Amino acid sequence: MSHFAVIDLGSNSARMSAWKIDSEGDYTPILKLKQMVRLSEDMGDERILKDAAMDRTIAVLKDFHDQAAQLPDLTLKAYATAATRQARNQKRFLKRVKEEAGVDIEVIPGTKEAEFDYLGVINTLPIQNALLMDTGGASTELILVQNHKLQNLISLPVGSVNLTEKYVHTDPLSAGGLFDLMSTINRMFNGIWWLRKAQNLPMIALGGSNRTLAKIQRRKEHFTNFEEIHGFRMETAEINKIFREVIDSNLEERKAIPGLSKDRADIIVAGLIPVVTMMRYIDSDRLVFSQNGLREGALFEHLNGVQELMGDVVTEMGEEQNPMKN
């Protein structure tokens, strides 16, 4: 028996999952941790991780490491995504994490993040053809799946935190601000040629902001375990109704919406813009939610490898379309 654990250090949150793996290769989840760290807070155009953000992130990573270290025969992987990827002081931060938390972090490109998302979804949901969207704090990954195979992917350098800092300047967001933000995202989608192949396909949603839609809806429907959303499906009309409620509310009102975390209330408006815009862009009639993404994808890569699942993948990075640089 062995143990495998994955730390996912995002722009907004840090998460860790651990599994027990038996001699047959069967896995059992034994640990799941999450802390909001806001690593990308106030990075701005200078792309510098701030000391306060690094301090609280390192404290969380040390706690994760200490808990994982109690597991026998452990393989621990730690991956950092958009905030660390974009940071000009990345080397200093990684050195501090190693020295103070005891964690070696691998900074992965957005395309690798998207591949992990694909593996996490395709192995746990009955997906044949779909568009996957993972909206994080500072990046959004899009993955086109056709006939169960990964066909196209792209990582766009926009997410709930950096979009909020650049575009959300009033509370609630003004009509003009909403128009500017949705127009920016729509222009980015216009530059992705293969999205025409996603027309009318169902969407699979990952990421904290997107999952909030499901949690709010499940609270409305009085589900006992409202956070158990893997495979939960919502129709477009339900999504639009919740989005309207969110954008019509000020910060204090958003904090009171059942299913919406108070820690996410200040960034949820911008965080939902990509998925709501994409639903209209490809004329999709339903959204299916996945709780499995990067960490689970890393598990399946560890267990099985990925070659048999990969098609002729076209990968792209969206840096040239980055509105944060304007």
mmCIF file of C-alpha atoms in Angstrom:
data_model
loop_
_atom_site.group_PDB
_atom_site.id
_atom_site.type_symbol
_atom_site.label_atom_id
_atom_site.label_comp_id
_atom_site.label_asym_id
_atom_site.label_seq_id
_atom_site.Cartn_x
_atom_site.Cartn_y
_atom_site.Cartn_z
ATOM 1 C CA MET A 1 0.000 0.000 0.000
ATOM 2 C CA SER A 2 1.232 3.470 -0.883
ATOM 3 C CA HIS A 3 -0.050 7.034 -0.648
ATOM 4 C CA PHE A 4 -0.196 9.762 -3.268
ATOM 5 C CA ALA A 5 -0.906 13.431 -2.525
ATOM 6 C CA VAL A 6 -1.210 16.504 -4.733
ATOM 7 C CA ILE A 7 -0.991 20.148 -3.745
ATOM 8 C CA ASP A 8 -2.632 22.564 -6.177
ATOM 9 C CA LEU A 9 -1.472 26.123 -5.532
ATOM 10 C CA GLY A 10 -3.730 28.451 -7.449
ATOM 11 C CA SER A 11 -4.096 32.195 -7.598
ATOM 12 C CA ASN A 12 -6.976 32.289 -5.132
ATOM 13 C CA SER A 13 -6.799 29.057 -3.146
ATOM 14 C CA ALA A 14 -4.481 26.258 -2.123
ATOM 15 C CA ARG A 15 -5.812 22.707 -2.087
ATOM 16 C CA MET A 16 -4.451 19.283 -1.265
ATOM 17 C CA SER A 17 -5.896 15.837 -1.856
ATOM 18 C CA ALA A 18 -4.405 12.506 -0.800
ATOM 19 C CA TRP A 19 -5.280 8.924 -1.712
ATOM 20 C CA LYS A 20 -4.409 5.461 -0.467
ATOM 21 C CA ILE A 21 -3.389 3.173 -3.365
ATOM 22 C CA ASP A 22 -3.497 -0.603 -2.927
ATOM 23 C CA SER A 23 -1.476 -3.264 -4.702
ATOM 24 C CA GLU A 24 -4.111 -3.560 -7.451
ATOM 25 C CA GLY A 25 -3.893 0.136 -8.242
ATOM 26 C CA ASP A 26 -7.272 0.954 -6.716
ATOM 27 C CA TYR A 27 -7.378 4.297 -4.927
ATOM 28 C CA THR A 28 -9.305 5.595 -1.933
ATOM 29 C CA PRO A 29 -9.492 9.310 -1.049
ATOM 30 C CA ILE A 30 -8.373 9.909 2.533
ATOM 31 C CA LEU A 31 -7.686 13.640 2.772
ATOM 32 C CA LYS A 32 -8.980 16.816 1.153
ATOM 33 C CA LEU A 33 -7.904 20.278 2.320
ATOM 34 C CA LYS A 34 -8.614 23.786 1.067
ATOM 35 C CA GLN A 35 -7.595 27.269 2.177
ATOM 36 C CA MET A 36 -8.174 30.633 0.526
ATOM 37 C CA VAL A 37 -4.763 32.290 0.165
ATOM 38 C CA ARG A 38 -5.276 35.019 -2.487
ATOM 39 C CA LEU A 39 -1.709 34.561 -3.701
ATOM 40 C CA SER A 40 -2.307 36.848 -6.692
ATOM 41 C CA GLU A 41 -3.742 39.698 -4.609
ATOM 42 C CA ASP A 42 -2.444 43.116 -5.742
ATOM 43 C CA MET A 43 0.070 41.635 -8.209
ATOM 44 C CA GLY A 44 -0.993 44.265 -10.719
ATOM 45 C CA ASP A 45 0.773 45.010 -14.000
ATOM 46 C CA GLU A 46 4.137 44.676 -12.294
ATOM 47 C CA ARG A 47 3.401 40.972 -11.661
ATOM 48 C CA ILE A 48 5.028 40.896 -8.235
ATOM 49 C CA LEU A 49 3.822 38.536 -5.498
ATOM 50 C CA LYS A 50 3.312 40.640 -2.386
ATOM 51 C CA ASP A 51 4.919 39.673 0.945
ATOM 52 C CA ALA A 52 1.599 39.366 2.783
ATOM 53 C CA ALA A 53 0.222 37.017 0.121
ATOM 54 C CA MET A 54 3.394 34.919 0.162
ATOM 55 C CA ASP A 55 3.431 34.752 3.981
ATOM 56 C CA ARG A 56 -0.118 33.420 4.312
ATOM 57 C CA THR A 57 0.390 31.007 1.394
ATOM 58 C CA ILE A 58 3.582 29.584 2.861
ATOM 59 C CA ALA A 59 1.862 29.081 6.245
ATOM 60 C CA VAL A 60 -0.865 27.048 4.530
ATOM 61 C CA LEU A 61 1.626 25.022 2.486
ATOM 62 C CA LYS A 62 3.583 24.171 5.649
ATOM 63 C CA ASP A 63 0.401 22.878 7.263
ATOM 64 C CA PHE A 64 -0.407 20.813 4.145
ATOM 65 C CA HIS A 65 3.124 19.375 4.090
ATOM 66 C CA ASP A 66 3.025 18.475 7.770
ATOM 67 C CA GLN A 67 -0.286 16.642 7.410
ATOM 68 C CA ALA A 68 0.826 14.770 4.289
ATOM 69 C CA ALA A 69 4.122 13.780 5.916
ATOM 70 C CA GLN A 70 2.216 11.594 8.366
ATOM 71 C CA LEU A 71 1.211 9.230 5.528
ATOM 72 C CA PRO A 72 3.518 6.220 4.994
ATOM 73 C CA ASP A 73 5.150 5.484 1.626
ATOM 74 C CA LEU A 74 4.108 8.885 0.320
ATOM 75 C CA THR A 75 4.605 10.428 -3.100
ATOM 76 C CA LEU A 76 3.842 14.157 -2.890
ATOM 77 C CA LYS A 77 3.454 16.336 -5.962
ATOM 78 C CA ALA A 78 2.992 20.095 -5.720
ATOM 79 C CA TYR A 79 1.961 22.227 -8.676
ATOM 80 C CA ALA A 80 1.647 26.002 -8.946
ATOM 81 C CA THR A 81 -0.448 27.636 -11.630
ATOM 82 C CA ALA A 82 -1.196 31.118 -12.958
ATOM 83 C CA ALA A 83 -0.144 33.475 -10.149
ATOM 84 C CA THR A 84 3.230 31.813 -9.632
ATOM 85 C CA ARG A 85 3.609 31.261 -13.358
ATOM 86 C CA GLN A 86 3.224 34.975 -14.069
ATOM 87 C CA ALA A 87 5.212 36.302 -11.088
ATOM 88 C CA ARG A 88 8.465 38.131 -11.758
ATOM 89 C CA ASN A 89 9.670 37.190 -8.272
ATOM 90 C CA GLN A 90 8.794 33.522 -8.809
ATOM 91 C CA LYS A 91 12.275 32.209 -7.900
ATOM 92 C CA ARG A 92 12.290 34.043 -4.564
ATOM 93 C CA PHE A 93 8.851 32.692 -3.712
ATOM 94 C CA LEU A 94 9.729 29.092 -4.619
ATOM 95 C CA LYS A 95 12.928 29.324 -2.563
ATOM 96 C CA ARG A 96 10.950 30.521 0.460
ATOM 97 C CA VAL A 97 8.389 27.719 0.019
ATOM 98 C CA LYS A 98 11.160 25.114 -0.060
ATOM 99 C CA GLU A 99 13.003 26.536 2.952
ATOM 100 C CA GLU A 100 10.017 27.455 5.142
ATOM 101 C CA ALA A 101 7.368 24.892 4.181
ATOM 102 C CA GLY A 102 9.509 22.002 2.968
ATOM 103 C CA VAL A 103 7.634 21.766 -0.335
ATOM 104 C CA ASP A 104 9.192 21.520 -3.794
ATOM 105 C CA ILE A 105 6.745 23.181 -6.170
ATOM 106 C CA GLU A 106 6.659 22.601 -9.914
ATOM 107 C CA VAL A 107 5.337 25.586 -11.849
ATOM 108 C CA ILE A 108 3.321 24.188 -14.727
ATOM 109 C CA PRO A 109 2.196 25.934 -17.921
ATOM 110 C CA GLY A 110 -1.480 26.511 -18.503
ATOM 111 C CA THR A 111 -1.521 23.796 -21.149
ATOM 112 C CA LYS A 112 -0.390 21.192 -18.597
ATOM 113 C CA GLU A 113 -3.016 22.469 -16.178
ATOM 114 C CA ALA A 114 -5.614 21.925 -18.909
ATOM 115 C CA GLU A 115 -4.352 18.385 -19.558
ATOM 116 C CA PHE A 116 -4.715 17.556 -15.866
ATOM 117 C CA ASP A 117 -8.257 18.993 -15.928
ATOM 118 C CA TYR A 118 -9.087 16.780 -18.897
ATOM 119 C CA LEU A 119 -7.805 13.648 -17.155
ATOM 120 C CA GLY A 120 -9.689 14.474 -13.968
ATOM 121 C CA VAL A 121 -12.968 14.912 -15.861
ATOM 122 C CA ILE A 122 -12.739 12.195 -18.507
ATOM 123 C CA ASN A 123 -12.017 9.490 -15.943
ATOM 124 C CA THR A 124 -14.902 10.375 -13.656
ATOM 125 C CA LEU A 125 -17.753 11.669 -15.860
ATOM 126 C CA PRO A 126 -19.402 10.021 -18.913
ATOM 127 C CA ILE A 127 -18.159 12.596 -21.430
ATOM 128 C CA GLN A 128 -17.943 12.047 -25.185
ATOM 129 C CA ASN A 129 -18.146 15.564 -26.667
ATOM 130 C CA ALA A 130 -17.937 18.709 -24.564
ATOM 131 C CA LEU A 131 -16.133 21.961 -23.877
ATOM 132 C CA LEU A 132 -14.382 22.045 -20.505
ATOM 133 C CA MET A 133 -13.835 25.395 -18.766
ATOM 134 C CA ASP A 134 -11.735 25.839 -15.640
ATOM 135 C CA THR A 135 -11.924 29.411 -14.325
ATOM 136 C CA GLY A 136 -9.323 30.101 -11.666
ATOM 137 C CA GLY A 137 -8.076 33.234 -9.984
ATOM 138 C CA ALA A 138 -5.721 34.365 -12.755
ATOM 139 C CA SER A 139 -6.245 31.987 -15.683
ATOM 140 C CA THR A 140 -8.981 30.175 -17.554
ATOM 141 C CA GLU A 141 -8.406 26.871 -19.306
ATOM 142 C CA LEU A 142 -10.551 25.717 -22.223
ATOM 143 C CA ILE A 143 -10.438 22.119 -23.437
ATOM 144 C CA LEU A 144 -12.356 20.686 -26.400
ATOM 145 C CA VAL A 145 -13.191 16.984 -26.068
ATOM 146 C CA GLN A 146 -14.405 15.065 -29.120
ATOM 147 C CA ASN A 147 -15.093 11.332 -29.087
ATOM 148 C CA HIS A 148 -13.625 11.118 -25.594
ATOM 149 C CA LYS A 149 -10.295 12.516 -26.848
ATOM 150 C CA LEU A 150 -8.595 15.805 -26.041
ATOM 151 C CA GLN A 151 -8.533 17.717 -29.331
ATOM 152 C CA ASN A 152 -7.764 21.380 -28.563
ATOM 153 C CA LEU A 153 -6.858 23.394 -25.513
ATOM 154 C CA ILE A 154 -5.813 26.890 -24.543
ATOM 155 C CA SER A 155 -4.955 28.734 -21.334
ATOM 156 C CA LEU A 156 -6.098 32.351 -21.125
ATOM 157 C CA PRO A 157 -4.444 34.641 -18.532
ATOM 158 C CA VAL A 158 -7.705 35.918 -17.027
ATOM 159 C CA GLY A 159 -9.556 34.781 -13.926
ATOM 160 C CA SER A 160 -11.736 35.901 -11.067
ATOM 161 C CA VAL A 161 -9.050 37.830 -9.148
ATOM 162 C CA ASN A 162 -7.211 39.687 -11.912
ATOM 163 C CA LEU A 163 -10.440 40.480 -13.786
ATOM 164 C CA THR A 164 -11.913 41.898 -10.573
ATOM 165 C CA GLU A 165 -8.864 44.062 -9.911
ATOM 166 C CA LYS A 166 -8.841 45.457 -13.457
ATOM 167 C CA TYR A 167 -12.543 45.874 -14.230
ATOM 168 C CA VAL A 168 -14.678 45.885 -11.063
ATOM 169 C CA HIS A 169 -14.463 49.386 -9.598
ATOM 170 C CA THR A 170 -18.004 49.951 -8.337
ATOM 171 C CA ASP A 171 -20.247 48.024 -5.957
ATOM 172 C CA PRO A 172 -22.412 46.719 -7.438
ATOM 173 C CA LEU A 173 -20.752 46.595 -10.856
ATOM 174 C CA SER A 174 -22.056 49.322 -13.159
ATOM 175 C CA ALA A 175 -23.802 48.525 -16.432
ATOM 176 C CA GLY A 176 -20.876 50.052 -18.293
ATOM 177 C CA GLY A 177 -18.362 48.009 -16.323
ATOM 178 C CA LEU A 178 -20.315 44.832 -16.991
ATOM 179 C CA PHE A 179 -20.438 45.628 -20.714
ATOM 180 C CA ASP A 180 -16.685 46.316 -20.859
ATOM 181 C CA LEU A 181 -15.845 43.115 -19.031
ATOM 182 C CA MET A 182 -18.105 40.878 -21.099
ATOM 183 C CA SER A 183 -16.889 42.533 -24.308
ATOM 184 C CA THR A 184 -13.261 41.879 -23.331
ATOM 185 C CA ILE A 185 -13.947 38.191 -22.732
ATOM 186 C CA ASN A 186 -15.980 37.908 -25.927
ATOM 187 C CA ARG A 187 -13.076 39.346 -27.959
ATOM 188 C CA MET A 188 -10.749 36.767 -26.458
ATOM 189 C CA PHE A 189 -13.119 33.982 -27.493
ATOM 190 C CA ASN A 190 -13.276 35.422 -31.011
ATOM 191 C CA GLY A 191 -9.547 34.777 -31.315
ATOM 192 C CA ILE A 192 -9.866 31.025 -30.647
ATOM 193 C CA TRP A 193 -10.517 29.482 -34.049
ATOM 194 C CA TRP A 194 -11.473 26.006 -32.857
ATOM 195 C CA LEU A 195 -14.351 27.192 -30.658
ATOM 196 C CA ARG A 196 -16.587 26.903 -33.718
ATOM 197 C CA LYS A 197 -16.280 23.121 -33.247
ATOM 198 C CA ALA A 198 -17.777 23.540 -29.772
ATOM 199 C CA GLN A 199 -21.063 25.023 -31.005
ATOM 200 C CA ASN A 200 -24.069 23.571 -29.159
ATOM 201 C CA LEU A 201 -21.934 21.187 -27.094
ATOM 202 C CA PRO A 202 -22.528 20.786 -23.358
ATOM 203 C CA MET A 203 -20.042 22.563 -21.107
ATOM 204 C CA ILE A 204 -18.193 21.027 -18.176
ATOM 205 C CA ALA A 205 -17.389 23.568 -15.463
ATOM 206 C CA LEU A 206 -14.424 23.457 -13.091
ATOM 207 C CA GLY A 207 -12.979 26.030 -10.729
ATOM 208 C CA GLY A 208 -14.309 27.656 -7.594
ATOM 209 C CA SER A 209 -16.251 30.457 -9.266
ATOM 210 C CA ASN A 210 -18.028 28.141 -11.698
ATOM 211 C CA ARG A 211 -18.823 25.599 -8.995
ATOM 212 C CA THR A 212 -20.470 28.369 -6.983
ATOM 213 C CA LEU A 213 -23.325 28.342 -9.499
ATOM 214 C CA ALA A 214 -24.091 24.736 -8.620
ATOM 215 C CA LYS A 215 -23.816 25.342 -4.869
ATOM 216 C CA ILE A 216 -26.254 28.257 -5.027
ATOM 217 C CA GLN A 217 -28.724 26.245 -7.122
ATOM 218 C CA ARG A 218 -28.477 23.218 -4.850
ATOM 219 C CA ARG A 219 -29.167 25.412 -1.825
ATOM 220 C CA LYS A 220 -32.232 26.771 -3.626
ATOM 221 C CA GLU A 221 -33.391 23.206 -4.218
ATOM 222 C CA HIS A 222 -32.679 22.279 -0.567
ATOM 223 C CA PHE A 223 -30.142 19.536 -1.233
ATOM 224 C CA THR A 224 -28.744 18.231 2.047
ATOM 225 C CA ASN A 225 -25.194 17.914 0.693
ATOM 226 C CA PHE A 226 -25.231 21.065 -1.400
ATOM 227 C CA GLU A 227 -21.442 20.984 -1.941
ATOM 228 C CA GLU A 228 -21.529 17.503 -3.529
ATOM 229 C CA ILE A 229 -21.850 18.777 -7.087
ATOM 230 C CA HIS A 230 -19.879 16.285 -9.212
ATOM 231 C CA GLY A 231 -22.064 15.512 -12.233
ATOM 232 C CA PHE A 232 -24.736 18.065 -11.252
ATOM 233 C CA ARG A 233 -26.396 19.649 -14.266
ATOM 234 C CA MET A 234 -27.923 23.104 -14.740
ATOM 235 C CA GLU A 235 -29.931 24.517 -17.617
ATOM 236 C CA THR A 236 -29.054 27.881 -19.166
ATOM 237 C CA ALA A 237 -32.136 29.607 -17.726
ATOM 238 C CA GLU A 238 -31.124 28.580 -14.183
ATOM 239 C CA ILE A 239 -27.591 29.896 -14.713
ATOM 240 C CA ASN A 240 -28.833 33.218 -16.073
ATOM 241 C CA LYS A 241 -31.205 33.649 -13.130
ATOM 242 C CA ILE A 242 -28.403 33.180 -10.593
ATOM 243 C CA PHE A 243 -26.033 35.420 -12.552
ATOM 244 C CA ARG A 244 -28.619 38.189 -12.581
ATOM 245 C CA GLU A 245 -29.095 37.846 -8.823
ATOM 246 C CA VAL A 246 -25.322 38.083 -8.302
ATOM 247 C CA ILE A 247 -24.751 41.152 -10.490
ATOM 248 C CA ASP A 248 -27.795 42.943 -9.044
ATOM 249 C CA SER A 249 -26.427 42.543 -5.491
ATOM 250 C CA ASN A 250 -23.854 44.604 -3.666
ATOM 251 C CA LEU A 251 -21.048 42.985 -1.700
ATOM 252 C CA GLU A 252 -22.965 42.615 1.562
ATOM 253 C CA GLU A 253 -25.983 41.201 -0.248
ATOM 254 C CA ARG A 254 -23.773 38.709 -2.115
ATOM 255 C CA LYS A 255 -22.289 37.523 1.182
ATOM 256 C CA ALA A 256 -25.820 36.596 2.263
ATOM 257 C CA ILE A 257 -26.618 34.478 -0.814
ATOM 258 C CA PRO A 258 -26.915 30.835 0.341
ATOM 259 C CA GLY A 259 -24.246 28.692 -1.307
ATOM 260 C CA LEU A 260 -21.932 31.627 -2.062
ATOM 261 C CA SER A 261 -18.852 31.656 0.166
ATOM 262 C CA LYS A 262 -18.231 34.977 1.903
ATOM 263 C CA ASP A 263 -14.559 34.618 0.934
ATOM 264 C CA ARG A 264 -15.548 34.611 -2.724
ATOM 265 C CA ALA A 265 -18.247 37.286 -2.686
ATOM 266 C CA ASP A 266 -15.913 40.113 -3.782
ATOM 267 C CA ILE A 267 -14.629 38.266 -6.878
ATOM 268 C CA ILE A 268 -17.654 36.230 -7.940
ATOM 269 C CA VAL A 269 -19.058 38.763 -10.427
ATOM 270 C CA ALA A 270 -15.918 38.772 -12.573
ATOM 271 C CA GLY A 271 -15.425 35.063 -11.848
ATOM 272 C CA LEU A 272 -18.730 34.157 -13.511
ATOM 273 C CA ILE A 273 -18.295 36.357 -16.590
ATOM 274 C CA PRO A 274 -16.212 33.818 -18.595
ATOM 275 C CA VAL A 275 -18.645 30.912 -18.169
ATOM 276 C CA VAL A 276 -21.785 32.980 -18.719
ATOM 277 C CA THR A 277 -20.252 34.581 -21.815
ATOM 278 C CA MET A 278 -19.119 31.214 -23.166
ATOM 279 C CA MET A 279 -22.557 29.654 -22.691
ATOM 280 C CA ARG A 280 -23.921 32.302 -25.036
ATOM 281 C CA TYR A 281 -20.921 32.215 -27.364
ATOM 282 C CA ILE A 282 -21.298 28.517 -28.219
ATOM 283 C CA ASP A 283 -25.072 28.443 -27.636
ATOM 284 C CA SER A 284 -24.819 25.677 -25.053
ATOM 285 C CA ASP A 285 -28.006 24.635 -23.289
ATOM 286 C CA ARG A 286 -26.499 22.977 -20.208
ATOM 287 C CA LEU A 287 -23.626 23.101 -17.790
ATOM 288 C CA VAL A 288 -22.329 19.996 -15.998
ATOM 289 C CA PHE A 289 -20.097 20.468 -12.958
ATOM 290 C CA SER A 290 -16.950 18.592 -12.091
ATOM 291 C CA GLN A 291 -15.323 18.514 -8.684
ATOM 292 C CA ASN A 292 -12.363 16.702 -10.238
ATOM 293 C CA GLY A 293 -9.643 18.626 -12.023
ATOM 294 C CA LEU A 294 -5.928 19.182 -11.617
ATOM 295 C CA ARG A 295 -5.350 17.059 -8.518
ATOM 296 C CA GLU A 296 -7.375 14.117 -9.768
ATOM 297 C CA GLY A 297 -5.785 14.441 -13.194
ATOM 298 C CA ALA A 298 -2.362 14.184 -11.570
ATOM 299 C CA LEU A 299 -3.563 11.053 -9.772
ATOM 300 C CA PHE A 300 -4.679 9.395 -13.012
ATOM 301 C CA GLU A 301 -1.415 10.356 -14.706
ATOM 302 C CA HIS A 302 0.420 8.764 -11.776
ATOM 303 C CA LEU A 303 -1.678 5.599 -12.016
ATOM 304 C CA ASN A 304 -2.122 5.100 -15.723
ATOM 305 C CA GLY A 305 -0.134 7.457 -17.908
ATOM 306 C CA VAL A 306 -1.913 9.486 -20.540
ATOM 307 C CA GLN A 307 -0.758 8.400 -23.972
ATOM 308 C CA GLU A 308 -3.750 6.211 -24.806
ATOM 309 C CA LEU A 309 -6.173 9.066 -24.065
ATOM 310 C CA MET A 310 -4.480 11.815 -26.069
ATOM 311 C CA GLY A 311 -5.578 12.561 -29.623
ATOM 312 C CA ASP A 312 -3.827 14.877 -32.053
ATOM 313 C CA VAL A 313 -3.893 17.709 -29.560
ATOM 314 C CA VAL A 314 -3.575 21.316 -30.668
ATOM 315 C CA THR A 315 -2.336 23.423 -27.768
ATOM 316 C CA GLU A 316 -2.255 27.170 -27.548
ATOM 317 C CA MET A 317 -1.303 29.759 -24.972
ATOM 318 C CA GLY A 318 -3.359 32.906 -24.759
ATOM 319 C CA GLU A 319 -0.682 35.390 -23.719
ATOM 320 C CA GLU A 320 -0.994 37.378 -26.927
ATOM 321 C CA GLN A 321 -4.654 38.033 -26.090
ATOM 322 C CA ASN A 322 -3.975 39.126 -22.535
ATOM 323 C CA PRO A 323 -6.106 42.198 -21.701
ATOM 324 C CA MET A 324 -4.160 42.577 -18.438
ATOM 325 C CA LYS A 325 -1.282 43.980 -20.469
ATOM 326 C CA ASN A 326 -3.300 46.844 -21.908
#
